[in-house]
Amino acid sequence: MKVAVTGAAGQIGYSLLFRLASGSLLGPDRPIELRLLEIEPALKALEGVVMELDDCAFPGLAGVEIGSDPEKIFDGVNLALLVGARPRGPGMERGDLLEANGAIFTAQGKALNSVAADDIRIGVTGNPANTNALIAMSNAPDIPQERFSALTRLDHNRAISQLARKTGAPVTDVKHMTIWGNHSATQYPDVFHAEVGGRNAAEVVDDQSWIENDFIPTVAKRGAAIIEARGSSSAASAASATIDAARDWLLGSATDDWVSMAVVSDGSYDVPEGLISSFPVTTSAGDWTIVQGLDIDDFSRVRIDASTAELAEERDAVRELGLI
Ligand code: NAX
């Protein structure tokens, strides 16, 4: 399998590449070839990372290619993990950020459209992840829309961990967690459909104030808390979630569980059609299906609507910029 990683010389890349090469994605018996995309000024640093990959002598690493031309790097790839993005610099307005990322994700969408393998799956980690995925998808008309997703698995994993800690249960006892909406502070981590040890999580917690004033903001603002503590943004956990998401997408989610993925909305749960929004999904052999039939009460409705309204605003902004 040929796996492309963009932003490969960045922080997340430094963790992600070694996990991919050691077999965390498909298991140690299925060799992968890495195709690493970076901007020109970062290629030297990337060469150093490749030297380290060599020095690990990973048995499952079939080859590594690096470069700054997406048409070359994406040629024949089966999975593209789009991690590289332009961070918000000093004095940059939101519109500037969308525009700078728009340039990256239009070019990468077009390149994937023309050279990726027929079975390509694309996972976007680089922020603003949902809208970057929308831009790439809109610029790749020959790739089926369901092949694009944006990462909310880190938020999902954070929510599981917080709930496990609160209830004293192991993380493996927490199932059916859902992140709805945007990978941003408006995201809605939903415990009302989650279970702890087979029981409804909200009932096990039995503390509405904790859910509202502790759990939801802790999960939604976890990225900022990590920056505050570490001096730089989540990297190893983001790499781990990127792999969890891709692995489950390709190999399937557990039969008694679901995962959160931002995928193109078909209007389910009144999320406007066409937005890339996070839903509860089950996955199997590279396909995902939105879990249907969950009751959404008023508490959840307001929060899902607020996050999808933000996504609609981002979509409108990139539409105005002519990026989609
Ligand atoms: P870094 O700034 O360390 O690395 C980004 C890398 O991308 C840099 O090496 C840069 O040269 C490269 N890059 C920029 N433009 C590129 C282009 N056109 N083609 C190829 N490479 C390009 O950031 P890092 O900490 O690795 O984070 C990467 C992205 O992930 C950021 O946008 C960040 O906001 C986002 N995150 C997303 C998360 C999620 O859950 N969806 C969580 C973690 C992280 O915040």
mmCIF file of N, CA and C and ligand atoms in Angstrom, residues 6-13 37-39 42 83-87 104 108 124-129 151-152 154-155 158 183 233-235 238, ligand 1:
data_model
loop_
_atom_site.group_PDB
_atom_site.id
_atom_site.type_symbol
_atom_site.label_atom_id
_atom_site.label_comp_id
_atom_site.label_asym_id
_atom_site.label_seq_id
_atom_site.Cartn_x
_atom_site.Cartn_y
_atom_site.Cartn_z
ATOM 1 N N THR A 6 1.348 14.403 4.001
ATOM 2 C CA THR A 6 1.795 15.773 3.721
ATOM 3 C C THR A 6 2.195 16.436 5.043
ATOM 4 N N GLY A 7 3.042 17.454 4.946
ATOM 5 C CA GLY A 7 3.534 18.090 6.174
ATOM 6 C C GLY A 7 4.399 17.120 6.956
ATOM 7 N N ALA A 8 5.110 16.268 6.199
ATOM 8 C CA ALA A 8 5.807 15.132 6.810
ATOM 9 C C ALA A 8 6.964 15.542 7.720
ATOM 10 N N ALA A 9 7.497 16.755 7.533
ATOM 11 C CA ALA A 9 8.602 17.191 8.393
ATOM 12 C C ALA A 9 8.104 17.926 9.634
ATOM 13 N N GLY A 10 6.789 17.994 9.799
ATOM 14 C CA GLY A 10 6.228 18.713 10.948
ATOM 15 C C GLY A 10 6.192 17.855 12.194
ATOM 16 N N GLN A 11 5.616 18.450 13.231
ATOM 17 C CA GLN A 11 5.514 17.780 14.543
ATOM 18 C C GLN A 11 4.736 16.464 14.479
ATOM 19 N N ILE A 12 3.552 16.534 13.870
ATOM 20 C CA ILE A 12 2.719 15.317 13.813
ATOM 21 C C ILE A 12 3.435 14.274 12.967
ATOM 22 N N GLY A 13 4.028 14.737 11.861
ATOM 23 C CA GLY A 13 4.762 13.822 10.986
ATOM 24 C C GLY A 13 5.836 13.055 11.735
ATOM 25 N N LEU A 37 5.244 14.415 1.330
ATOM 26 C CA LEU A 37 5.181 15.724 0.677
ATOM 27 C C LEU A 37 5.507 16.827 1.670
ATOM 28 N N GLU A 38 6.359 17.706 1.244
ATOM 29 C CA GLU A 38 6.692 18.891 2.055
ATOM 30 C C GLU A 38 6.886 20.076 1.126
ATOM 31 N N ILE A 39 6.897 21.270 1.716
ATOM 32 C CA ILE A 39 7.261 22.444 0.922
ATOM 33 C C ILE A 39 8.791 22.450 0.804
ATOM 34 N N ALA A 42 11.368 22.826 3.650
ATOM 35 C CA ALA A 42 11.368 21.813 4.714
ATOM 36 C C ALA A 42 11.924 20.469 4.243
ATOM 37 N N VAL A 83 -1.802 16.188 6.363
ATOM 38 C CA VAL A 83 -1.494 16.733 7.694
ATOM 39 C C VAL A 83 -0.976 18.160 7.595
ATOM 40 N N GLY A 84 -0.203 18.435 6.564
ATOM 41 C CA GLY A 84 0.422 19.757 6.419
ATOM 42 C C GLY A 84 -0.616 20.829 6.133
ATOM 43 N N ALA A 85 -0.514 21.918 6.839
ATOM 44 C CA ALA A 85 -1.424 23.041 6.615
ATOM 45 C C ALA A 85 -0.721 24.296 7.078
ATOM 46 N N ARG A 86 -1.291 25.407 6.730
ATOM 47 C CA ARG A 86 -0.700 26.679 7.102
ATOM 48 C C ARG A 86 -1.281 27.120 8.439
ATOM 49 N N PRO A 87 -0.442 27.256 9.469
ATOM 50 C CA PRO A 87 -0.979 27.722 10.747
ATOM 51 C C PRO A 87 -1.280 29.220 10.704
ATOM 52 N N ILE A 104 -3.419 25.498 -0.673
ATOM 53 C CA ILE A 104 -2.816 24.169 -0.466
ATOM 54 C C ILE A 104 -3.798 23.061 -0.855
ATOM 55 N N GLN A 108 -3.787 20.237 -3.830
ATOM 56 C CA GLN A 108 -3.661 18.818 -3.464
ATOM 57 C C GLN A 108 -4.889 18.023 -3.928
ATOM 58 N N VAL A 124 -8.032 14.116 6.214
ATOM 59 C CA VAL A 124 -7.451 15.446 6.430
ATOM 60 C C VAL A 124 -7.309 15.712 7.928
ATOM 61 N N THR A 125 -6.080 15.958 8.351
ATOM 62 C CA THR A 125 -5.788 16.313 9.745
ATOM 63 C C THR A 125 -5.506 17.809 9.869
ATOM 64 N N GLY A 126 -4.888 18.388 8.851
ATOM 65 C CA GLY A 126 -4.482 19.805 8.896
ATOM 66 C C GLY A 126 -5.679 20.735 9.031
ATOM 67 N N ASN A 127 -5.556 21.705 9.889
ATOM 68 C CA ASN A 127 -6.674 22.616 10.192
ATOM 69 C C ASN A 127 -6.773 23.812 9.246
ATOM 70 N N PRO A 128 -7.975 24.368 9.075
ATOM 71 C CA PRO A 128 -9.278 23.893 9.582
ATOM 72 C C PRO A 128 -9.709 22.609 8.845
ATOM 73 N N ALA A 129 -9.641 21.467 9.545
ATOM 74 C CA ALA A 129 -9.678 20.163 8.877
ATOM 75 C C ALA A 129 -10.948 19.931 8.056
ATOM 76 N N LEU A 151 -10.420 14.690 10.311
ATOM 77 C CA LEU A 151 -10.140 13.996 11.568
ATOM 78 C C LEU A 151 -10.885 14.603 12.754
ATOM 79 N N THR A 152 -11.784 13.818 13.342
ATOM 80 C CA THR A 152 -12.314 14.182 14.664
ATOM 81 C C THR A 152 -12.060 13.026 15.630
ATOM 82 N N LEU A 154 -9.333 12.390 17.197
ATOM 83 C CA LEU A 154 -8.608 12.820 18.395
ATOM 84 C C LEU A 154 -9.613 13.329 19.435
ATOM 85 N N ASP A 155 -10.589 14.092 18.996
ATOM 86 C CA ASP A 155 -11.633 14.574 19.907
ATOM 87 C C ASP A 155 -12.397 13.384 20.501
ATOM 88 N N ARG A 158 -10.259 11.724 23.040
ATOM 89 C CA ARG A 158 -10.202 12.567 24.236
ATOM 90 C C ARG A 158 -11.479 12.390 25.058
ATOM 91 N N HIS A 183 -14.338 20.139 13.821
ATOM 92 C CA HIS A 183 -13.165 19.971 14.684
ATOM 93 C C HIS A 183 -12.720 21.373 15.103
ATOM 94 N N SER A 233 1.428 22.420 19.985
ATOM 95 C CA SER A 233 0.143 21.731 19.891
ATOM 96 C C SER A 233 0.310 20.205 19.924
ATOM 97 N N SER A 234 -0.806 19.541 20.182
ATOM 98 C CA SER A 234 -0.828 18.068 20.270
ATOM 99 C C SER A 234 -0.181 17.473 19.029
ATOM 100 N N ALA A 235 0.714 16.558 19.215
ATOM 101 C CA ALA A 235 1.377 15.973 18.056
ATOM 102 C C ALA A 235 1.285 14.451 18.095
ATOM 103 N N ALA A 238 -2.273 13.400 18.116
ATOM 104 C CA ALA A 238 -2.904 13.652 16.818
ATOM 105 C C ALA A 238 -2.448 12.604 15.802
HETATM 106 P P1 NAX B 1 3.752 21.744 11.967
HETATM 107 O O1 NAX B 1 3.697 23.201 11.691
HETATM 108 O O2 NAX B 1 4.754 21.194 12.910
HETATM 109 O O3 NAX B 1 3.927 20.966 10.594
HETATM 110 C C1 NAX B 1 3.199 21.280 9.453
HETATM 111 C C2 NAX B 1 4.072 20.935 8.268
HETATM 112 O O4 NAX B 1 3.290 21.126 7.094
HETATM 113 C C3 NAX B 1 5.292 21.840 8.159
HETATM 114 O O5 NAX B 1 6.459 21.018 8.121
HETATM 115 C C4 NAX B 1 5.067 22.566 6.832
HETATM 116 O O6 NAX B 1 6.272 22.797 6.141
HETATM 117 C C5 NAX B 1 4.164 21.587 6.104
HETATM 118 N N1 NAX B 1 3.423 22.186 4.999
HETATM 119 C C6 NAX B 1 2.894 23.431 4.915
HETATM 120 N N2 NAX B 1 2.351 23.610 3.709
HETATM 121 C C7 NAX B 1 2.490 22.469 3.043
HETATM 122 C C8 NAX B 1 2.158 22.057 1.730
HETATM 123 N N3 NAX B 1 1.529 22.882 0.866
HETATM 124 N N4 NAX B 1 2.466 20.803 1.350
HETATM 125 C C9 NAX B 1 3.107 19.983 2.183
HETATM 126 N N5 NAX B 1 3.490 20.313 3.433
HETATM 127 C C10 NAX B 1 3.177 21.545 3.845
HETATM 128 O O7 NAX B 1 2.262 21.363 12.391
HETATM 129 P P2 NAX B 1 1.758 20.037 13.137
HETATM 130 O O8 NAX B 1 1.825 20.237 14.586
HETATM 131 O O9 NAX B 1 2.416 18.841 12.545
HETATM 132 O O10 NAX B 1 0.208 20.087 12.745
HETATM 133 C C11 NAX B 1 -0.207 19.910 11.414
HETATM 134 C C12 NAX B 1 -1.656 20.302 11.268
HETATM 135 O O11 NAX B 1 -2.478 19.477 12.064
HETATM 136 C C13 NAX B 1 -1.957 21.743 11.708
HETATM 137 O O12 NAX B 1 -2.828 22.336 10.758
HETATM 138 C C14 NAX B 1 -2.668 21.549 13.025
HETATM 139 O O13 NAX B 1 -3.526 22.638 13.324
HETATM 140 C C15 NAX B 1 -3.432 20.288 12.746
HETATM 141 N N6 NAX B 1 -3.954 19.548 13.882
HETATM 142 C C16 NAX B 1 -5.118 18.893 13.714
HETATM 143 C C17 NAX B 1 -5.680 18.124 14.698
HETATM 144 C C18 NAX B 1 -6.950 17.400 14.475
HETATM 145 O O14 NAX B 1 -7.404 16.716 15.412
HETATM 146 N N7 NAX B 1 -7.607 17.462 13.316
HETATM 147 C C19 NAX B 1 -5.042 18.037 16.038
HETATM 148 C C20 NAX B 1 -3.594 18.379 16.015
HETATM 149 C C21 NAX B 1 -3.230 19.537 15.144
HETATM 150 O O15 NAX B 1 -3.546 20.718 15.817
#
